[in-house]
Tab-separated table of C-alpha atoms in Angstrom:
chain	number	residue	atom	x	y	z
N	680	ILE	CA	-41.639	6.404	20.149
N	681	LYS	CA	-42.767	9.871	21.252
N	682	ASP	CA	-43.713	8.560	24.706
N	683	ILE	CA	-40.345	6.825	25.077
N	684	LEU	CA	-38.449	9.986	24.137
N	685	VAL	CA	-40.481	12.116	26.520
N	686	ASN	CA	-39.891	9.732	29.438
N	687	LEU	CA	-36.131	9.524	28.966
N	688	SER	CA	-34.017	10.780	31.833
N	689	SER	CA	-31.142	13.195	31.383
N	690	GLU	CA	-28.650	10.364	32.027
N	691	GLN	CA	-30.239	8.209	29.337
N	692	ILE	CA	-30.214	11.106	26.858
N	693	ALA	CA	-26.546	11.723	27.605
N	694	LEU	CA	-25.776	8.011	27.114
N	695	ILE	CA	-27.626	7.946	23.792
N	696	SER	CA	-25.719	11.042	22.675
N	697	VAL	CA	-22.400	9.365	23.508
N	698	ILE	CA	-23.403	6.187	21.636
N	699	VAL	CA	-24.526	8.155	18.565
N	700	THR	CA	-21.306	10.187	18.608
N	701	LEU	CA	-19.241	7.018	18.895
N	702	LEU	CA	-21.127	5.372	16.006
N	703	ILE	CA	-20.642	8.446	13.817
N	704	TYR	CA	-16.916	8.459	14.665
N	705	LEU	CA	-16.495	4.748	13.886
N	706	LEU	CA	-18.453	5.103	10.646
N	707	GLY	CA	-16.293	8.039	9.620
N	708	LYS	CA	-13.110	6.101	10.368
N	709	HIS	CA	-14.440	3.131	8.403
N	710	ASN	CA	-15.224	5.310	5.394
N	711	GLU	CA	-11.844	7.035	5.679
N	712	LEU	CA	-10.015	3.697	5.741
N	713	LYS	CA	-12.129	2.423	2.863
N	714	PHE	CA	-11.292	5.526	0.822
N	715	LYS	CA	-7.562	5.170	1.537
N	716	LYS	CA	-7.649	1.499	0.494
N	717	HIS	CA	-9.571	2.471	-2.632
N	718	GLU	CA	-6.982	5.110	-3.577
N	719	LEU	CA	-4.136	2.700	-2.838
N	720	LYS	CA	-5.800	0.104	-5.050
N	721	LYS	CA	-5.999	2.525	-7.951
N	722	ASP	CA	-2.325	3.466	-7.625
N	723	LYS	CA	-1.202	-0.143	-7.383
N	724	TYR	CA	-3.465	-1.354	-10.193
N	725	MET	CA	-1.800	1.160	-12.494
N	726	GLN	CA	1.355	-0.919	-12.053
N	727	PHE	CA	-0.295	-3.689	-14.041
N	728	VAL	CA	-1.036	-1.226	-16.832
N	729	ASP	CA	2.633	-0.202	-16.708
N	730	LEU	CA	3.590	-3.872	-17.119
N	731	LEU	CA	1.352	-4.044	-20.190
N	732	LYS	CA	3.016	-0.912	-21.528
N	733	ASP	CA	6.469	-2.443	-21.062
N	734	THR	CA	5.327	-5.610	-22.809
N	735	TYR	CA	3.834	-3.660	-25.703
N	736	LEU	CA	6.866	-1.402	-26.187
N	737	LYS	CA	9.211	-4.383	-26.173
N	738	GLY	CA	7.100	-6.346	-28.639
N	739	GLY	CA	6.044	-8.932	-26.067
N	740	ASP	CA	9.656	-9.898	-25.331
N	741	ILE	CA	10.166	-9.244	-21.630
N	742	THR	CA	13.439	-10.157	-19.935
N	743	LEU	CA	12.747	-11.179	-16.357
N	744	ASP	CA	15.381	-8.950	-14.765
N	745	ASP	CA	15.280	-7.998	-11.101
N	746	GLU	CA	13.349	-4.778	-11.724
N	747	TYR	CA	10.643	-6.522	-13.742
N	748	LYS	CA	10.342	-9.349	-11.200
N	749	GLU	CA	9.969	-6.738	-8.460
N	750	LYS	CA	7.055	-5.134	-10.352
N	751	PHE	CA	5.300	-8.476	-10.673
N	752	PHE	CA	5.894	-9.266	-6.999
N	753	ASP	CA	4.715	-5.819	-5.893
N	754	PHE	CA	1.509	-6.060	-7.900
N	755	GLY	CA	0.847	-9.616	-6.734
N	756	SER	CA	1.357	-8.662	-3.095
N	757	THR	CA	-1.070	-5.764	-3.547
N	758	LEU	CA	-3.725	-8.132	-4.884
N	759	PHE	CA	-3.058	-10.529	-2.007
N	760	ILE	CA	-3.571	-7.831	0.640
N	761	TYR	CA	-6.178	-5.511	-0.878
N	762	GLY	CA	-7.704	-7.376	-3.808
N	763	SER	CA	-10.592	-9.783	-3.773
N	764	LYS	CA	-10.101	-13.533	-3.899
N	765	LYS	CA	-11.418	-13.537	-7.463
N	766	ILE	CA	-8.874	-11.099	-8.903
N	767	TYR	CA	-6.023	-12.748	-6.954
N	768	LYS	CA	-6.870	-16.141	-8.479
N	769	LYS	CA	-7.100	-14.582	-11.952
N	770	TYR	CA	-3.671	-12.995	-11.538
N	771	CYS	CA	-2.062	-16.218	-10.289
N	772	PHE	CA	-3.469	-18.107	-13.272
N	773	PHE	CA	-2.188	-15.350	-15.575
N	774	ARG	CA	1.302	-15.641	-14.038
N	775	GLU	CA	1.372	-19.432	-14.386
N	776	PHE	CA	-0.195	-19.607	-17.842
N	777	SER	CA	3.214	-19.723	-19.536
N	778	SER	CA	4.404	-22.650	-17.388
N	779	ASP	CA	5.318	-25.933	-19.074
N	780	PHE	CA	2.604	-27.810	-17.200
N	781	ILE	CA	-0.216	-25.615	-18.543
N	782	GLN	CA	1.256	-25.602	-22.037
N	783	LYS	CA	0.908	-29.376	-22.129
N	784	GLN	CA	-2.852	-29.208	-21.565
N	785	LYS	CA	-5.072	-30.200	-24.489
N	786	TYR	CA	-6.875	-26.864	-24.886
N	787	TYR	CA	-3.850	-24.621	-24.399
N	788	ASP	CA	-3.616	-21.760	-26.880
N	789	LYS	CA	-0.989	-19.035	-26.627
N	790	ASP	CA	-3.501	-16.443	-27.890
N	791	ILE	CA	-5.503	-16.951	-24.694
N	792	ILE	CA	-3.033	-14.609	-22.987
N	793	LEU	CA	-4.935	-11.652	-24.493
N	794	TYR	CA	-8.134	-12.956	-22.915
N	795	LEU	CA	-6.427	-13.277	-19.524
N	796	ILE	CA	-5.128	-9.697	-19.730
N	797	ALA	CA	-8.535	-8.336	-20.746
N	798	ASP	CA	-10.245	-10.365	-18.039
N	799	LEU	CA	-7.855	-8.944	-15.430
N	800	LEU	CA	-8.471	-5.379	-16.608
N	801	ASN	CA	-12.226	-5.911	-16.497
N	802	GLN	CA	-11.961	-7.268	-12.956
N	803	ILE	CA	-9.799	-4.312	-11.939
N	804	ARG	CA	-12.545	-1.963	-13.143
N	805	LYS	CA	-14.966	-3.837	-10.903
N	806	GLU	CA	-12.576	-3.618	-7.948
N	807	ILE	CA	-12.295	0.178	-8.162
N	808	GLY	CA	-16.034	0.673	-8.696
N	809	MET	CA	-15.968	1.620	-12.389
N	810	TYR	CA	-17.877	-1.366	-13.720
N	811	ASN	CA	-21.069	-1.732	-11.715
N	812	LEU	CA	-23.536	0.008	-14.046
N	813	GLU	CA	-21.759	-0.640	-17.350
N	814	LEU	CA	-21.946	-3.397	-19.919
N	815	PRO	CA	-18.975	-5.820	-19.995
N	816	LEU	CA	-16.097	-4.591	-22.134
N	817	ASN	CA	-14.758	-8.075	-22.903
N	818	PHE	CA	-11.803	-7.687	-25.310
N	819	LYS	CA	-12.520	-3.966	-25.750
N	820	SER	CA	-10.688	-3.298	-22.494
N	821	ILE	CA	-7.364	-3.931	-24.269
N	822	SER	CA	-8.163	-1.818	-27.337
N	823	PHE	CA	-5.929	0.980	-26.036
N	824	PHE	CA	-2.801	-1.068	-26.848
N	825	THR	CA	-4.020	-3.776	-29.256
N	826	ASN	CA	-5.275	-3.051	-32.772
N	827	ASP	CA	-8.263	-4.616	-34.568
N	828	ILE	CA	-10.267	-5.149	-31.401
N	829	TYR	CA	-12.839	-2.459	-30.733
N	830	PHE	CA	-14.741	-2.502	-34.055
N	831	ASN	CA	-14.027	-6.110	-34.996
N	832	PRO	CA	-17.408	-7.901	-35.381
N	833	ARG	CA	-15.856	-11.302	-34.698
N	834	ILE	CA	-14.160	-10.328	-31.478
N	835	SER	CA	-17.116	-11.459	-29.329
N	836	ILE	CA	-16.836	-14.985	-30.766
N	837	ARG	CA	-13.114	-14.983	-30.022
N	838	TRP	CA	-13.844	-13.829	-26.468
N	839	TRP	CA	-16.242	-16.692	-25.768
N	840	ASN	CA	-13.965	-19.250	-27.432
N	841	SER	CA	-11.100	-18.120	-25.200
N	842	LYS	CA	-13.338	-18.185	-22.147
N	843	ILE	CA	-14.421	-21.759	-22.902
N	844	LYS	CA	-10.801	-22.861	-23.430
N	845	VAL	CA	-9.741	-21.307	-20.123
N	846	PHE	CA	-12.583	-23.124	-18.378
N	847	LEU	CA	-11.552	-26.443	-19.957
N	848	ILE	CA	-7.893	-25.888	-19.028
N	849	LYS	CA	-8.838	-25.158	-15.412
N	850	PHE	CA	-11.138	-28.182	-15.358
N	851	GLU	CA	-8.342	-30.404	-16.673
N	852	LEU	CA	-5.976	-29.036	-14.026
N	853	PHE	CA	-8.630	-29.713	-11.394
N	854	MET	CA	-8.968	-33.319	-12.582
N	855	CYS	CA	-5.177	-33.697	-12.474
N	856	ARG	CA	-5.202	-32.604	-8.829
N	857	ILE	CA	-8.034	-35.003	-8.048
N	858	GLU	CA	-6.135	-37.852	-9.697
N	859	GLU	CA	-2.992	-37.009	-7.779
N	860	ILE	CA	-4.827	-36.794	-4.455
N	861	VAL	CA	-6.884	-39.956	-4.949
N	862	PHE	CA	-4.473	-42.314	-6.651
N	863	LEU	CA	-1.132	-41.082	-5.324
N	864	ASN	CA	-2.180	-40.324	-1.753
N	865	ILE	CA	-5.437	-41.929	-0.650
N	866	LEU	CA	-4.944	-45.293	-2.370
N	867	THR	CA	-1.340	-45.582	-1.165
N	868	VAL	CA	-2.193	-44.875	2.500
N	869	PRO	CA	-2.916	-48.566	3.364
N	870	PHE	CA	0.365	-49.626	1.733
N	871	LYS	CA	2.267	-46.947	3.661
N	872	MET	CA	0.575	-48.039	6.894
N	873	ILE	CA	1.680	-51.643	6.272
N	874	LEU	CA	5.250	-50.469	5.732
N	875	LEU	CA	5.162	-48.526	9.003
N	876	ILE	CA	3.787	-51.562	10.851
N	877	LEU	CA	6.540	-53.765	9.404
N	878	LYS	CA	9.143	-51.162	10.290
N	879	TYR	CA	8.206	-50.667	13.951
N	880	LEU	CA	6.954	-54.181	14.816
N	881	ILE	CA	9.370	-56.358	12.835
N	882	VAL	CA	12.370	-54.592	11.277
N	883	ILE	CA	13.373	-52.369	14.208
N	884	PRO	CA	12.816	-55.023	16.954
N	885	PHE	CA	14.646	-57.627	14.851
N	886	GLY	CA	17.532	-55.207	14.294
N	887	ARG	CA	17.764	-54.456	17.991
N	888	LEU	CA	17.728	-58.193	18.724
N	889	LEU	CA	20.610	-58.788	16.315
N	890	ILE	CA	22.567	-55.932	17.877
N	891	LYS	CA	21.959	-57.320	21.354
N	892	LEU	CA	22.996	-60.832	20.312
N	893	GLY	CA	26.174	-59.414	18.801
N	894	ILE	CA	26.980	-57.548	22.008
N	895	ASP	CA	26.319	-60.662	24.125
N	896	LYS	CA	28.668	-62.743	21.956
N	897	LYS	CA	31.460	-60.197	22.391
N	898	LEU	CA	30.936	-60.181	26.163
N	899	ASN	CA	31.066	-63.997	26.306
N	900	LYS	CA	34.340	-63.981	24.399
């Protein structure tokens, strides 16, 4: 390395200096952009905490007025643009958990909503870099607005029960999609192809023939 550095020409040294300067500039811009995105994440993630506050103050009864819908949309769009795929999927499942389709699933339990909220908060801590060297909080992440959580010795069992139920609900939804794709789409493709063949090779030509015969009869008259 010493020999290479000694034998470098002034032009090569100047070129290396330009490259190093450019790399330092690009690295600084990258870190600056990363910091801005990190700060924006923190500000936007606080919106979800505000939604929890509104829910808590209203006793869980939230009227979906335009302002509240706008908060949900704003937070969801933030996750879509800046959040990871994992937290975006968690939020979408949280939004759809109260739908009629999910409520009909075998392992549905309305108390799972607390697990979904806690799971989102835990993931948010990971997203903003506050969770890397800490033990999982599980349900303790919602202790600031829910009583009988932090020192409850049975809360860990409830956490794992909720986690298992969520997994089973998602697995059942996955099987429903598989059934719909396989039995309603794949297995009906041959039948649909036969209908298209009948339409374009028999029905349409036969219809055109009847129309032509009708026109010829009128001309002969």
